[in-house]
Coordinates of N, CA and C in Angstrom, one line a residue:
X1 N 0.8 -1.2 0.0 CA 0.0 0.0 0.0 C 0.9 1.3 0.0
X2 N 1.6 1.0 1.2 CA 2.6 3.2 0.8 C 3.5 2.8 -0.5
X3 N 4.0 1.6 -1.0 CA 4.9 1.8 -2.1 C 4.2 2.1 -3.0
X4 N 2.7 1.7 -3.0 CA 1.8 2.6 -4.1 C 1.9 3.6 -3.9
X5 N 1.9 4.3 -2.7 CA 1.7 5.7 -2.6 C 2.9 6.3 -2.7
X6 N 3.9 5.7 -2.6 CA 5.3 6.6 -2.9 C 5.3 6.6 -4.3
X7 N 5.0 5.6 -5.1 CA 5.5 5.7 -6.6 C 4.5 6.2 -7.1
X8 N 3.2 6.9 -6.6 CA 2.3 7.7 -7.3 C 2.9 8.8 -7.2
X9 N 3.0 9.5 -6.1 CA 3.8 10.7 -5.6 C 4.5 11.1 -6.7
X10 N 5.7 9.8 -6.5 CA 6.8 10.1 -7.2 C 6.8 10.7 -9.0
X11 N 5.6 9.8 -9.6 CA 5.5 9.7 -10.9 C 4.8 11.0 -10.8
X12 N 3.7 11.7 -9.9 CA 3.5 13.0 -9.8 C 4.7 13.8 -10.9
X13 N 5.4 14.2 -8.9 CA 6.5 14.7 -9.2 C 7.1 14.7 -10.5
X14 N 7.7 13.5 -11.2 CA 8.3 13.5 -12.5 C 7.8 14.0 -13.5
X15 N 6.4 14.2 -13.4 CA 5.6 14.7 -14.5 C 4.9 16.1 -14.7
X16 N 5.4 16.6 -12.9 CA 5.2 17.9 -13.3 C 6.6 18.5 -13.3
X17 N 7.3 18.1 -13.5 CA 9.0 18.6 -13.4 C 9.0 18.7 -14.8
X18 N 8.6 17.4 -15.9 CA 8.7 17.6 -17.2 C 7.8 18.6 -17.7
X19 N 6.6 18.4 -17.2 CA 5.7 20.1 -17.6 C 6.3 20.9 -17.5
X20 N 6.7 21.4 -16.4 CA 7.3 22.4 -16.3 C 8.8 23.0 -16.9
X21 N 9.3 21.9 -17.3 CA 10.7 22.0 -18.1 C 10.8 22.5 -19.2
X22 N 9.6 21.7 -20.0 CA 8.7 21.9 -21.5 C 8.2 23.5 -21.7
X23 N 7.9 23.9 -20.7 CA 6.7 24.9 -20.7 C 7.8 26.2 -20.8
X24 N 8.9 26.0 -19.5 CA 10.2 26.9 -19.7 C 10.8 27.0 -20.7
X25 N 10.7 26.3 -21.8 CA 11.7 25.9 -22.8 C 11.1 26.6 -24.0
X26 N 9.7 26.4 -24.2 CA 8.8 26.9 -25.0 C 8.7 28.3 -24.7
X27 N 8.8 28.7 -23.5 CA 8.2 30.4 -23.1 C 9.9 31.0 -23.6
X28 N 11.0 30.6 -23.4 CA 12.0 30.7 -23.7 C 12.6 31.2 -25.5
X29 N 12.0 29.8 -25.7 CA 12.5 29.7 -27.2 C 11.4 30.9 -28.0
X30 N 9.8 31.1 -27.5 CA 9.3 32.3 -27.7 C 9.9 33.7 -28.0
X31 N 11.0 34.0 -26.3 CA 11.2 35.0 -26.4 C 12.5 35.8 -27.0
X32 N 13.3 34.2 -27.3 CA 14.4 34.3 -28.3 C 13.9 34.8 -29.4
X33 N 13.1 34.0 -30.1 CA 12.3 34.5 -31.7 C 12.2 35.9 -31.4
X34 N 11.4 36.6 -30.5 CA 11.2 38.1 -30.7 C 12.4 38.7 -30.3
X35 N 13.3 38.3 -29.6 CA 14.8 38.9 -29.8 C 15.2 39.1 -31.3
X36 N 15.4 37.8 -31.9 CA 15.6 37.6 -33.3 C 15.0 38.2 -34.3
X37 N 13.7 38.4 -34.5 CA 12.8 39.3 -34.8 C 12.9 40.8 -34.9
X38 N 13.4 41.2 -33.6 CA 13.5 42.6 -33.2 C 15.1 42.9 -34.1
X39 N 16.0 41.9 -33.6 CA 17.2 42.4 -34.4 C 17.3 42.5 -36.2
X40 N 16.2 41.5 -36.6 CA 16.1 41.3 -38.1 C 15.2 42.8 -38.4
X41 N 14.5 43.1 -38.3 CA 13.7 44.0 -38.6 C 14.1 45.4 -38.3
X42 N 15.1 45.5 -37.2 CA 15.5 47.0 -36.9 C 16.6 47.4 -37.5
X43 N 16.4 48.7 -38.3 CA 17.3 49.4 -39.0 C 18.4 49.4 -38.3
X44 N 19.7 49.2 -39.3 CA 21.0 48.9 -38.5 C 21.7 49.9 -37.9
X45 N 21.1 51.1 -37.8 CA 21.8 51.9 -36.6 C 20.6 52.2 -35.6
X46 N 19.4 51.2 -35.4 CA 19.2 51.1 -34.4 C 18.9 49.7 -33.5
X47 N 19.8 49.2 -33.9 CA 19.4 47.6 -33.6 C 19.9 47.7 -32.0
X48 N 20.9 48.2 -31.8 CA 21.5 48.3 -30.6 C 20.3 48.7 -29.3
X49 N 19.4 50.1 -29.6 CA 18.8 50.4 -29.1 C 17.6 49.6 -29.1
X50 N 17.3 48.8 -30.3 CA 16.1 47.7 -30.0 C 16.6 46.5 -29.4
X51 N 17.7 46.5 -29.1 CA 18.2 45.0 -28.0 C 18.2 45.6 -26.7
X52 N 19.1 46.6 -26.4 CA 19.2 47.2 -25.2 C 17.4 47.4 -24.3
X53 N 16.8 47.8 -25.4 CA 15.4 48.0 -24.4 C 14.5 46.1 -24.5
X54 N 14.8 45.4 -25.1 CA 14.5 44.1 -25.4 C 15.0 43.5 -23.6
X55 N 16.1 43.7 -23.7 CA 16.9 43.3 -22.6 C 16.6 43.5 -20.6
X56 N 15.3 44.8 -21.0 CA 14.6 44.3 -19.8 C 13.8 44.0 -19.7
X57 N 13.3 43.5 -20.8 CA 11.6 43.0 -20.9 C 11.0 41.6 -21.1
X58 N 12.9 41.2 -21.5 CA 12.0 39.5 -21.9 C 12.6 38.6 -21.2
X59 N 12.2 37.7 -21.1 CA 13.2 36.1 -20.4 C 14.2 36.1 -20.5
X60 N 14.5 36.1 -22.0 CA 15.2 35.7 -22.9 C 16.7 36.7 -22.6
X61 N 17.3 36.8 -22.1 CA 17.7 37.9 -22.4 C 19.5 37.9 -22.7
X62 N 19.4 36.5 -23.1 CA 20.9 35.8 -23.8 C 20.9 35.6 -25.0
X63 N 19.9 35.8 -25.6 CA 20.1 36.2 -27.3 C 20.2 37.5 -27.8
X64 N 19.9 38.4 -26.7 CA 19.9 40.2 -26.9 C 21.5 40.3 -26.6
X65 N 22.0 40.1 -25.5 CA 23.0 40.5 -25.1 C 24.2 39.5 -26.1
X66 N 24.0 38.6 -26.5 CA 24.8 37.9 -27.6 C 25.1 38.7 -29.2
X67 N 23.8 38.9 -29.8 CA 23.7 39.7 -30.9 C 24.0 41.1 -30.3
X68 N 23.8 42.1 -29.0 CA 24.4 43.6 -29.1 C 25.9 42.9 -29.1
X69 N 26.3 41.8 -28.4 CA 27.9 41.8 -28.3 C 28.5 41.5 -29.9
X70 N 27.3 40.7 -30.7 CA 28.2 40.9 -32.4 C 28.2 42.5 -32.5
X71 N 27.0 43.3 -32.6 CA 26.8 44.3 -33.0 C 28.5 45.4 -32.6
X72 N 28.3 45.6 -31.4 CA 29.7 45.6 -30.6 C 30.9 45.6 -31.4
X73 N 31.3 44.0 -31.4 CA 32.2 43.3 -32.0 C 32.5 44.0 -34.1
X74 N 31.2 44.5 -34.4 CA 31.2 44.7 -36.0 C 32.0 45.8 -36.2
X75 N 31.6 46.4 -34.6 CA 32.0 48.0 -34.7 C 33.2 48.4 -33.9
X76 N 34.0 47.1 -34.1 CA 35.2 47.1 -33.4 C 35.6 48.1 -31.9
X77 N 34.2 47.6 -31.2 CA 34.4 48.0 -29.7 C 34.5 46.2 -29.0
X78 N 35.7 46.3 -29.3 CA 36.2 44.7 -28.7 C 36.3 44.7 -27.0
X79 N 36.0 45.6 -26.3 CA 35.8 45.2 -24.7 C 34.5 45.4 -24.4
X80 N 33.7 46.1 -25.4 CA 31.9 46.1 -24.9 C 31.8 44.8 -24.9
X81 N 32.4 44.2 -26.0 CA 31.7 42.8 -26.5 C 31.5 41.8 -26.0
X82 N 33.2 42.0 -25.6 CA 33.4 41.2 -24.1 C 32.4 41.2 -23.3
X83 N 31.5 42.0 -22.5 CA 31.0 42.5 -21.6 C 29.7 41.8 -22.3
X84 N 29.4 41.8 -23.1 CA 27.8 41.6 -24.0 C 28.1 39.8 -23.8
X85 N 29.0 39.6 -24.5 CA 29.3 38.2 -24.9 C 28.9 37.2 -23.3
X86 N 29.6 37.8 -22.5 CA 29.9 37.2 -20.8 C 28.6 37.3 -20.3
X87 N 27.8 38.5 -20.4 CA 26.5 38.6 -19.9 C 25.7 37.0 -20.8
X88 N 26.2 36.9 -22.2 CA 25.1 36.4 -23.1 C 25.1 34.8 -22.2
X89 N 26.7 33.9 -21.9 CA 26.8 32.9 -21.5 C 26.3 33.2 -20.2
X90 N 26.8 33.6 -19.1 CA 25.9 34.3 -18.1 C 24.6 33.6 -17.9
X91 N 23.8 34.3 -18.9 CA 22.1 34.4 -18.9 C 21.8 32.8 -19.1
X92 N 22.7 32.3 -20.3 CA 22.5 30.6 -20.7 C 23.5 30.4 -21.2
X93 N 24.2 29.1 -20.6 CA 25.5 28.3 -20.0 C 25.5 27.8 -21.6
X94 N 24.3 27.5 -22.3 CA 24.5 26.8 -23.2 C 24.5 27.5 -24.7
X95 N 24.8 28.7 -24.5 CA 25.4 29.8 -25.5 C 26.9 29.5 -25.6
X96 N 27.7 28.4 -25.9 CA 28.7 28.3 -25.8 C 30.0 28.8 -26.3
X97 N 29.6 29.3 -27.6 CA 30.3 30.2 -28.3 C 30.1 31.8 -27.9
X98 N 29.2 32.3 -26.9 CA 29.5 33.2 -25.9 C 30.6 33.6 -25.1
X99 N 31.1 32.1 -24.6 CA 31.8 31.6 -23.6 C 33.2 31.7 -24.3
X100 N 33.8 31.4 -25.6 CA 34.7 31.2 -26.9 C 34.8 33.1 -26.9
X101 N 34.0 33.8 -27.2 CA 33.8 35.2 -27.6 C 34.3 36.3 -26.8
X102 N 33.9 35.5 -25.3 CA 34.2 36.6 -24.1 C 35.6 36.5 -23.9
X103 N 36.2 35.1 -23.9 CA 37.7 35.3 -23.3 C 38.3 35.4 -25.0
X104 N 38.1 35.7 -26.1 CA 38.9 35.9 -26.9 C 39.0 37.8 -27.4
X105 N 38.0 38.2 -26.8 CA 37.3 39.6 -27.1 C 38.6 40.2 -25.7
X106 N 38.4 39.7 -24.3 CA 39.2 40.1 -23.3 C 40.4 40.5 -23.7
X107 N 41.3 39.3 -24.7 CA 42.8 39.0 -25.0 C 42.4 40.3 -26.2
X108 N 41.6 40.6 -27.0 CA 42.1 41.6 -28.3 C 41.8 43.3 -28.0
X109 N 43.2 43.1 -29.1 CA 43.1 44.6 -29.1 C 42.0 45.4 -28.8
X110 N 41.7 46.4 -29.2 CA 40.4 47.3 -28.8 C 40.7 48.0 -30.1
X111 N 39.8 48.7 -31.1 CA 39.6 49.1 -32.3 C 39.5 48.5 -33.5
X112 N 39.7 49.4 -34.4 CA 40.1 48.9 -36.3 C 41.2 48.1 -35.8
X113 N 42.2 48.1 -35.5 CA 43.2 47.3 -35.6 C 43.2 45.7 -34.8
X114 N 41.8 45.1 -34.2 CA 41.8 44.8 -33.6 C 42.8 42.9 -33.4
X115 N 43.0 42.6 -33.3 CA 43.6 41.4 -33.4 C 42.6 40.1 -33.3
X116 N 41.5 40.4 -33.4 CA 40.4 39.7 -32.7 C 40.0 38.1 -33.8
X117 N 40.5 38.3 -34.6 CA 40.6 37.0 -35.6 C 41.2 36.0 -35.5
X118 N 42.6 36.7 -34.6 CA 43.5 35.9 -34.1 C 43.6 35.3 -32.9
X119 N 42.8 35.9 -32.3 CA 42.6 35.5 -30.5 C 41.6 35.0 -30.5
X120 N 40.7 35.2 -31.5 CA 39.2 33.9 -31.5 C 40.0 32.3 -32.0
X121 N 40.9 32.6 -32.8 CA 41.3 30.9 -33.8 C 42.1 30.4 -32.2
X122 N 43.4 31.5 -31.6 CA 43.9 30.8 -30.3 C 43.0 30.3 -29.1
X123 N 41.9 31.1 -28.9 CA 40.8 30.9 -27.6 C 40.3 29.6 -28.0
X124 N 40.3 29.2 -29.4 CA 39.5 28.1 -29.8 C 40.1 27.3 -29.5
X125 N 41.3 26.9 -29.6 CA 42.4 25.7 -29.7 C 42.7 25.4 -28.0
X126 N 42.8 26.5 -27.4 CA 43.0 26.6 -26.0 C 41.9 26.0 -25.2
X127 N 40.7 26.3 -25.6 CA 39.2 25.9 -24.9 C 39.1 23.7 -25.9
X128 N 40.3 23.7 -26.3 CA 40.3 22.1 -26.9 C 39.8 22.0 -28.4
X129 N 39.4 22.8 -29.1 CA 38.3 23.3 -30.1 C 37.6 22.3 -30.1
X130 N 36.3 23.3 -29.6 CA 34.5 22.9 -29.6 C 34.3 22.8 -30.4
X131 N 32.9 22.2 -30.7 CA 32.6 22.6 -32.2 C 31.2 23.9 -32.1
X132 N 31.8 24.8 -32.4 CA 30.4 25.8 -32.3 C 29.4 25.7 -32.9
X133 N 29.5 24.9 -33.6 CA 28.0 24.9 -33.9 C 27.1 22.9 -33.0
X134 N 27.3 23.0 -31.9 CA 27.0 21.9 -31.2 C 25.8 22.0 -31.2
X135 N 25.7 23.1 -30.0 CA 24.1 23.5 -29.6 C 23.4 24.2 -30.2
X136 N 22.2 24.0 -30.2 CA 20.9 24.6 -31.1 C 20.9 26.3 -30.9
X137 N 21.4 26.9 -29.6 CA 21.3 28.2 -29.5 C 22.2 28.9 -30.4
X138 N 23.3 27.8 -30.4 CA 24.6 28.7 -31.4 C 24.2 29.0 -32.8
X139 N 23.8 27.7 -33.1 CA 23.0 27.6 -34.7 C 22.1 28.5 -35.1
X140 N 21.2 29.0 -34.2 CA 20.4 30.0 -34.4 C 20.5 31.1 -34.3
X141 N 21.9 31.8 -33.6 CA 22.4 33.2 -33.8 C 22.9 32.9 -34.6
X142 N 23.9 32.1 -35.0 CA 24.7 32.1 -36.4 C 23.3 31.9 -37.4
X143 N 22.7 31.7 -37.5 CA 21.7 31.7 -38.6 C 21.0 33.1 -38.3
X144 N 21.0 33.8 -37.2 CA 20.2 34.8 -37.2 C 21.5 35.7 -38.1
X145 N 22.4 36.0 -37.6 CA 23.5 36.8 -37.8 C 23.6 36.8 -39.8
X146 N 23.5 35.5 -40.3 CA 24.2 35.4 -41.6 C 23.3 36.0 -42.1
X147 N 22.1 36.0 -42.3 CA 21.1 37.1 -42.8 C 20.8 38.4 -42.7
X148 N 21.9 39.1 -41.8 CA 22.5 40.1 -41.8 C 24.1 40.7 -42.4
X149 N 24.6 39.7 -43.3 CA 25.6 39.8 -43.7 C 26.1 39.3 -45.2
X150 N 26.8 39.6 -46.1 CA 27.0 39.0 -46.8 C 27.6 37.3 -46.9
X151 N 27.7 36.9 -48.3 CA 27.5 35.6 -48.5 C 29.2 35.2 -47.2
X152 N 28.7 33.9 -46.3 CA 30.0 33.5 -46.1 C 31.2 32.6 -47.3
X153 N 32.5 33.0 -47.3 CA 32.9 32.2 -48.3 C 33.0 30.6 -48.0
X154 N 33.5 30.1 -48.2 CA 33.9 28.4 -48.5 C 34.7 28.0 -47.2
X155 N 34.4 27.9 -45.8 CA 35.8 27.9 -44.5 C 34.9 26.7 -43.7
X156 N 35.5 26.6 -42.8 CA 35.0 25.5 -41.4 C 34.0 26.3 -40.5
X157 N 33.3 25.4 -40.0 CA 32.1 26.5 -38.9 C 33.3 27.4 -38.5
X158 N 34.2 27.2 -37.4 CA 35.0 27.9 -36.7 C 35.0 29.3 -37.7
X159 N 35.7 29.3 -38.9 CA 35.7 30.4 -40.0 C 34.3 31.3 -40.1
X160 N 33.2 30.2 -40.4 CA 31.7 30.9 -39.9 C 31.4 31.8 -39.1
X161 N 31.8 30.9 -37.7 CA 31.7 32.1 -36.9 C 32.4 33.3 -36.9
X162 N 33.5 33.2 -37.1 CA 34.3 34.5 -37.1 C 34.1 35.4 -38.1
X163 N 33.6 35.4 -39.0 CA 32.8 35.9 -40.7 C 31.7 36.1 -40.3
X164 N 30.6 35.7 -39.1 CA 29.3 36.1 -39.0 C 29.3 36.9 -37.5
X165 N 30.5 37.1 -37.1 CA 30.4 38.0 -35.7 C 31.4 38.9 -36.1
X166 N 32.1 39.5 -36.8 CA 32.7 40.4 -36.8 C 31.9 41.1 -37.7
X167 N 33.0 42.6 -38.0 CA 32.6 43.2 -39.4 C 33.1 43.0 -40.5
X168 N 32.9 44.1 -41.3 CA 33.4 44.3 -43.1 C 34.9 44.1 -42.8
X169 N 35.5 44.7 -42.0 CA 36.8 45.1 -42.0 C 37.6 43.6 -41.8
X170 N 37.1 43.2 -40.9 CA 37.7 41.7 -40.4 C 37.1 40.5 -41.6
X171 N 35.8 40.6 -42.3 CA 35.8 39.9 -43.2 C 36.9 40.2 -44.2
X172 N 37.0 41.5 -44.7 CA 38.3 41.4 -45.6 C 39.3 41.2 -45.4
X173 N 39.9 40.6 -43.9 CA 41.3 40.3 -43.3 C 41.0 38.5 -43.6
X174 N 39.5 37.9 -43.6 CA 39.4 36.3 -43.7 C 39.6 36.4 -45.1
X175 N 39.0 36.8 -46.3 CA 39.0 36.5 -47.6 C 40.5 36.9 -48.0
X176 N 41.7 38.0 -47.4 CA 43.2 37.8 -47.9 C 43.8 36.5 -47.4
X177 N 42.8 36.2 -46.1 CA 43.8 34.7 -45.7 C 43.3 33.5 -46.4
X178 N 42.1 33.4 -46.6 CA 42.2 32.5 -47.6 C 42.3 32.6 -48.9
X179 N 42.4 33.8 -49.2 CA 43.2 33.9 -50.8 C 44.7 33.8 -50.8
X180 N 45.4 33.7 -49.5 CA 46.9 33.4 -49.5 C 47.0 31.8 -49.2
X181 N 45.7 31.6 -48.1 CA 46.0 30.0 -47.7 C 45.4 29.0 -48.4
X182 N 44.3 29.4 -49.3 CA 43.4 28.6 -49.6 C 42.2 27.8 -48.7
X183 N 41.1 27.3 -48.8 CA 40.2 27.0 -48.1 C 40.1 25.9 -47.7
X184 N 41.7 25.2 -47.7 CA 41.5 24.1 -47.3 C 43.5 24.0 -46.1
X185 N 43.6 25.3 -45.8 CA 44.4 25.1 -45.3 C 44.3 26.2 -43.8
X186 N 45.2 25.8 -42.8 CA 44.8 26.5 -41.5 C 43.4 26.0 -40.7
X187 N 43.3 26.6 -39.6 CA 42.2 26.7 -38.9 C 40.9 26.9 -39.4
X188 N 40.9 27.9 -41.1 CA 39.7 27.9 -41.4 C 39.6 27.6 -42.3
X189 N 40.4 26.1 -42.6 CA 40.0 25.0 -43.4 C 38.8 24.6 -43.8
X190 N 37.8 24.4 -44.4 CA 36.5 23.6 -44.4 C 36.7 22.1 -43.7
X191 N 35.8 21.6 -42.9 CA 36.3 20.3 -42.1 C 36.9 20.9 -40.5
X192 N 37.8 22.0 -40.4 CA 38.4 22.3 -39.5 C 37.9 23.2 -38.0

């Protein structure tokens, strides 16, 4: 008789934990989309100010602080980004390439000159290289991001990313390296 009553309890319990897991995940993944939403649709010199006010209002608030930290990052203010990037993992652990962004953003220069190409390819190799495109959150700022940017060329996710979080300036520093290394050589090998 109680071991019925414990393993009713129990299976209770289990099932409203998964409700409730589901329900978080859903109200969640909602409030990402209107993050995403809000950055796709807002003119690009006001995107910053449609994340920044995003950023008190929704759940969500590790896909705002991730995209102001590309935004940041385009505009070669490489220590905001830092700051955006760290808040983005911060909010959710499983923003991983957040976590890649912050300590590579810390190590680079600050401006146009930034070194930040090069301290994203070292941070990667250092952190064991991840593969950033693992988790579903990464995939979907890098999919939000590429639709704000021109075509990526022919490289490895790793290349991806660094071609869809920076700017113009830094993509033209990827397309001389692989027009000296080819796309099948270095770090931003295709495969690599």
């Amino acid at each position: 008789m109680w071991r019925s009553i414990v393993l009713a309890v129990l299976l209770t319990l289990a099932g409203t934990v998964v409700i409730w897991v589901s329900l978080r995940l859903r109200r969640l993944r909602k409030s990402e989309q209107i993050v995403i939403d809000t950055f796709l649709s807002s003119p690009i010199d006001r995107r910053a100010d449609a994340l920044r006010a995003l950023l008190d209002t929704t759940d969500c608030r590790a896909p705002g602080w991730y995209l102001l930290g590309c935004l940041h990052l385009r505009s070669c203010r490489v220590k905001e980004a830092a700051r955006a990037f760290g808040m983005a993992h911060h909010s959710d652990y499983r923003l991983e390439t957040a976590a890649l962004l912050t300590f590579a953003c810390l190590k680079a220069k600050e401006g146009e000159g930034s070194d930040i190409i090069e301290q994203i390819l070292v941070t990667w190799q250092e952190m064991k290289r991840p593969d950033v495109v693992h988790r579903a959150e990464d995939r979907r700022m890098l999919d939000c991001l590429a639709s704000t940017t021109r075509d990526v060329p022919t490289t490895s996710q790793l290349g991806r990313l660094i071609w869809l979080v920076t700017g113009p300036a830094h993509q033209s520093k990827i397309e001389e390296m692989l027009a000296v290394n080819g796309p099948n050589s270095g770090l931003l090998k295709q495969g690599g």
